[in-house]
PDB file of C-alpha atoms in Angstrom:
ATOM      1  CA  UNK A   1     169.143  93.938  92.343  1.00 59.00           C
ATOM      2  CA  UNK A   2     167.340  94.134  95.648  1.00 73.00           C
ATOM      3  CA  UNK A   3     163.794  92.833  95.776  1.00 85.00           C
ATOM      4  CA  UNK A   4     161.235  95.661  95.865  1.00 83.00           C
ATOM      5  CA  UNK A   5     157.996  95.474  97.808  1.00 88.00           C
ATOM      6  CA  UNK A   6     154.655  96.124  96.182  1.00 88.00           C
ATOM      7  CA  UNK A   7     154.465  99.548  97.828  1.00 89.00           C
ATOM      8  CA  UNK A   8     157.909 100.459  96.544  1.00 88.00           C
ATOM      9  CA  UNK A   9     156.950  99.399  93.030  1.00 84.00           C
ATOM     10  CA  UNK A  10     153.762 101.474  93.174  1.00 85.00           C
ATOM     11  CA  UNK A  11     155.736 104.508  94.312  1.00 87.00           C
ATOM     12  CA  UNK A  12     158.128 104.026  91.389  1.00 85.00           C
ATOM     13  CA  UNK A  13     155.189 103.788  88.954  1.00 83.00           C
ATOM     14  CA  UNK A  14     153.656 106.982  90.367  1.00 85.00           C
ATOM     15  CA  UNK A  15     156.816 108.860  89.442  1.00 86.00           C
ATOM     16  CA  UNK A  16     156.735 107.645  85.811  1.00 82.00           C
ATOM     17  CA  UNK A  17     155.045 109.497  82.955  1.00 84.00           C
ATOM     18  CA  UNK A  18     152.297 107.723  81.027  1.00 78.00           C
ATOM     19  CA  UNK A  19     154.645 107.167  78.100  1.00 84.00           C
ATOM     20  CA  UNK A  20     157.297 105.629  80.350  1.00 83.00           C
ATOM     21  CA  UNK A  21     154.677 103.431  82.010  1.00 80.00           C
ATOM     22  CA  UNK A  22     153.306 102.333  78.628  1.00 79.00           C
ATOM     23  CA  UNK A  23     156.816 101.390  77.466  1.00 83.00           C
ATOM     24  CA  UNK A  24     157.349  99.492  80.728  1.00 84.00           C
ATOM     25  CA  UNK A  25     154.136  97.510  80.201  1.00 80.00           C
ATOM     26  CA  UNK A  26     155.157  96.610  76.631  1.00 83.00           C
ATOM     27  CA  UNK A  27     158.583  95.455  77.785  1.00 86.00           C
ATOM     28  CA  UNK A  28     157.031  93.531  80.710  1.00 82.00           C
ATOM     29  CA  UNK A  29     154.649  91.764  78.299  1.00 79.00           C
ATOM     30  CA  UNK A  30     157.502  90.837  75.958  1.00 83.00           C
ATOM     31  CA  UNK A  31     159.787  89.655  78.754  1.00 85.00           C
ATOM     32  CA  UNK A  32     157.225  87.395  80.451  1.00 81.00           C
ATOM     33  CA  UNK A  33     155.101  86.476  77.416  1.00 80.00           C
ATOM     34  CA  UNK A  34     151.883  87.864  78.883  1.00 76.00           C
ATOM     35  CA  UNK A  35     149.416  90.586  77.979  1.00 70.00           C
ATOM     36  CA  UNK A  36     147.740  93.122  80.204  1.00 60.00           C
ATOM     37  CA  UNK A  37     144.384  92.299  78.563  1.00 54.00           C
ATOM     38  CA  UNK A  38     144.385  88.671  79.768  1.00 44.00           C
ATOM     39  CA  UNK A  39     142.726  89.339  83.175  1.00 45.00           C
ATOM     40  CA  UNK A  40     139.819  91.062  81.426  1.00 42.00           C
ATOM     41  CA  UNK A  41     139.187  88.063  79.190  1.00 41.00           C
ATOM     42  CA  UNK A  42     139.343  85.710  82.176  1.00 42.00           C
ATOM     43  CA  UNK A  43     136.886  87.856  84.120  1.00 43.00           C
ATOM     44  CA  UNK A  44     134.430  87.908  81.202  1.00 45.00           C
ATOM     45  CA  UNK A  45     134.378  84.116  80.870  1.00 44.00           C
ATOM     46  CA  UNK A  46     132.541  83.385  84.164  1.00 47.00           C
ATOM     47  CA  UNK A  47     129.901  85.969  83.306  1.00 46.00           C
ATOM     48  CA  UNK A  48     129.215  84.277  79.977  1.00 47.00           C
ATOM     49  CA  UNK A  49     129.154  80.852  81.610  1.00 47.00           C
ATOM     50  CA  UNK A  50     126.759  82.052  84.290  1.00 47.00           C
ATOM     51  CA  UNK A  51     124.279  83.268  81.686  1.00 47.00           C
ATOM     52  CA  UNK A  52     123.582  79.681  80.666  1.00 48.00           C
ATOM     53  CA  UNK A  53     122.540  78.911  84.229  1.00 47.00           C
ATOM     54  CA  UNK A  54     118.943  80.139  83.793  1.00 48.00           C
ATOM     55  CA  UNK A  55     117.713  80.073  87.409  1.00 49.00           C
ATOM     56  CA  UNK A  56     121.017  81.462  88.670  1.00 48.00           C
ATOM     57  CA  UNK A  57     120.733  84.339  86.209  1.00 50.00           C
ATOM     58  CA  UNK A  58     117.256  85.289  87.433  1.00 50.00           C
ATOM     59  CA  UNK A  59     118.431  85.259  91.047  1.00 54.00           C
ATOM     60  CA  UNK A  60     121.482  87.396  90.299  1.00 61.00           C
ATOM     61  CA  UNK A  61     119.781  89.740  87.840  1.00 74.00           C
ATOM     62  CA  UNK A  62     119.986  93.354  88.988  1.00 75.00           C
ATOM     63  CA  UNK A  63     118.500  95.157  85.988  1.00 82.00           C
ATOM     64  CA  UNK A  64     114.949  94.644  84.803  1.00 84.00           C
ATOM     65  CA  UNK A  65     112.775  95.796  81.921  1.00 84.00           C
ATOM     66  CA  UNK A  66     109.137  96.595  82.703  1.00 85.00           C
ATOM     67  CA  UNK A  67     107.176  95.428  79.653  1.00 85.00           C
ATOM     68  CA  UNK A  68     103.569  96.483  79.081  1.00 84.00           C
ATOM     69  CA  UNK A  69     101.886  93.424  77.558  1.00 85.00           C
ATOM     70  CA  UNK A  70      98.352  94.858  77.249  1.00 85.00           C
ATOM     71  CA  UNK A  71      96.581  98.038  78.316  1.00 82.00           C
ATOM     72  CA  UNK A  72      93.382  96.320  79.424  1.00 81.00           C
ATOM     73  CA  UNK A  73      89.984  98.002  79.674  1.00 83.00           C
ATOM     74  CA  UNK A  74      91.154 101.202  81.374  1.00 84.00           C
ATOM     75  CA  UNK A  75      93.569 102.437  78.712  1.00 87.00           C
ATOM     76  CA  UNK A  76      93.331 106.079  79.821  1.00 88.00           C
ATOM     77  CA  UNK A  77      94.425 105.181  83.361  1.00 87.00           C
ATOM     78  CA  UNK A  78      97.313 103.133  81.968  1.00 87.00           C
ATOM     79  CA  UNK A  79      98.400 106.078  79.772  1.00 87.00           C
ATOM     80  CA  UNK A  80      98.362 108.329  82.850  1.00 88.00           C
ATOM     81  CA  UNK A  81     100.547 105.888  84.791  1.00 86.00           C
ATOM     82  CA  UNK A  82     102.955 105.472  81.865  1.00 85.00           C
ATOM     83  CA  UNK A  83     103.296 109.265  81.715  1.00 88.00           C
ATOM     84  CA  UNK A  84     103.977 109.396  85.459  1.00 87.00           C
ATOM     85  CA  UNK A  85     106.610 106.645  85.264  1.00 84.00           C
ATOM     86  CA  UNK A  86     108.418 107.832  82.150  1.00 81.00           C
ATOM     87  CA  UNK A  87     107.759 111.591  81.918  1.00 77.00           C
ATOM     88  CA  UNK A  88     106.668 111.077  78.314  1.00 82.00           C
ATOM     89  CA  UNK A  89     104.232 113.460  76.710  1.00 86.00           C
ATOM     90  CA  UNK A  90     100.596 112.490  76.207  1.00 89.00           C
ATOM     91  CA  UNK A  91     101.060 111.546  72.555  1.00 88.00           C
ATOM     92  CA  UNK A  92     104.181 109.461  73.210  1.00 86.00           C
ATOM     93  CA  UNK A  93     102.612 107.670  76.184  1.00 86.00           C
ATOM     94  CA  UNK A  94      99.464 106.903  74.152  1.00 88.00           C
ATOM     95  CA  UNK A  95     101.578 105.516  71.298  1.00 88.00           C
ATOM     96  CA  UNK A  96     103.577 103.378  73.716  1.00 85.00           C
ATOM     97  CA  UNK A  97     100.409 101.937  75.306  1.00 86.00           C
ATOM     98  CA  UNK A  98      98.819 101.252  71.919  1.00 88.00           C
ATOM     99  CA  UNK A  99     102.009  99.552  70.660  1.00 85.00           C
ATOM    100  CA  UNK A 100     101.924  96.953  73.483  1.00 77.00           C
ATOM    101  CA  UNK A 101     103.788  94.714  74.075  1.00 84.00           C
ATOM    102  CA  UNK A 102     106.393  97.399  74.609  1.00 84.00           C
ATOM    103  CA  UNK A 103     109.015  98.195  77.268  1.00 84.00           C
ATOM    104  CA  UNK A 104     107.941 101.044  79.546  1.00 84.00           C
ATOM    105  CA  UNK A 105     111.123 101.144  81.648  1.00 83.00           C
ATOM    106  CA  UNK A 106     114.442  99.526  80.768  1.00 83.00           C
ATOM    107  CA  UNK A 107     117.385  98.504  82.951  1.00 83.00           C
ATOM    108  CA  UNK A 108     115.923  99.575  86.283  1.00 84.00           C
ATOM    109  CA  UNK A 109     116.554  98.019  89.686  1.00 85.00           C
ATOM    110  CA  UNK A 110     114.252  95.403  91.218  1.00 85.00           C
ATOM    111  CA  UNK A 111     112.453  97.810  93.583  1.00 85.00           C
ATOM    112  CA  UNK A 112     111.675 100.302  90.806  1.00 85.00           C
ATOM    113  CA  UNK A 113     110.525  97.513  88.476  1.00 84.00           C
ATOM    114  CA  UNK A 114     108.229  95.993  91.120  1.00 87.00           C
ATOM    115  CA  UNK A 115     106.733  99.384  91.979  1.00 87.00           C
ATOM    116  CA  UNK A 116     106.118 100.194  88.299  1.00 85.00           C
ATOM    117  CA  UNK A 117     104.546  96.781  87.727  1.00 86.00           C
ATOM    118  CA  UNK A 118     102.261  97.221  90.726  1.00 87.00           C
ATOM    119  CA  UNK A 119     101.245 100.723  89.605  1.00 87.00           C
ATOM    120  CA  UNK A 120     100.496  99.665  86.030  1.00 86.00           C
ATOM    121  CA  UNK A 121      98.596  96.567  87.109  1.00 87.00           C
ATOM    122  CA  UNK A 122      96.587  98.737  89.505  1.00 86.00           C
ATOM    123  CA  UNK A 123      95.574 100.849  86.494  1.00 85.00           C
ATOM    124  CA  UNK A 124      94.370  97.710  84.678  1.00 84.00           C
ATOM    125  CA  UNK A 125      97.379  96.806  82.520  1.00 84.00           C
ATOM    126  CA  UNK A 126      99.074  93.452  82.042  1.00 85.00           C
ATOM    127  CA  UNK A 127     102.795  93.767  82.834  1.00 84.00           C
ATOM    128  CA  UNK A 128     105.811  91.448  82.882  1.00 83.00           C
ATOM    129  CA  UNK A 129     109.333  91.938  84.181  1.00 82.00           C
ATOM    130  CA  UNK A 130     112.247  90.730  82.081  1.00 85.00           C
TER     131      UNK A 130
END
């Protein structure tokens, strides 16, 4: 059999139905003793190892939680800012502020988290980013 290039193989796969391709993958796995899931497991391992790094994790972190630690003396101003940041109703925002420490925003980018922290601290709250 003539050796096929990567492009030729891809063209052949494009012409196959999903069932034919699935059968091909099963036969490929059996023939070479591999599984298609192996690259996923290998890719997950460095992420788990990197989590133990501590300082490296903080530098590479791209999602942050804005946690309200305390409302401070100006609770009404903090409630107003929480409403503006989250679009919660008055009752829900008041309950969130009174339940501090509580996450106001979860899984937001660094810029959004910093802006929210600055806004809440300006209203008199104590805020941390996690």
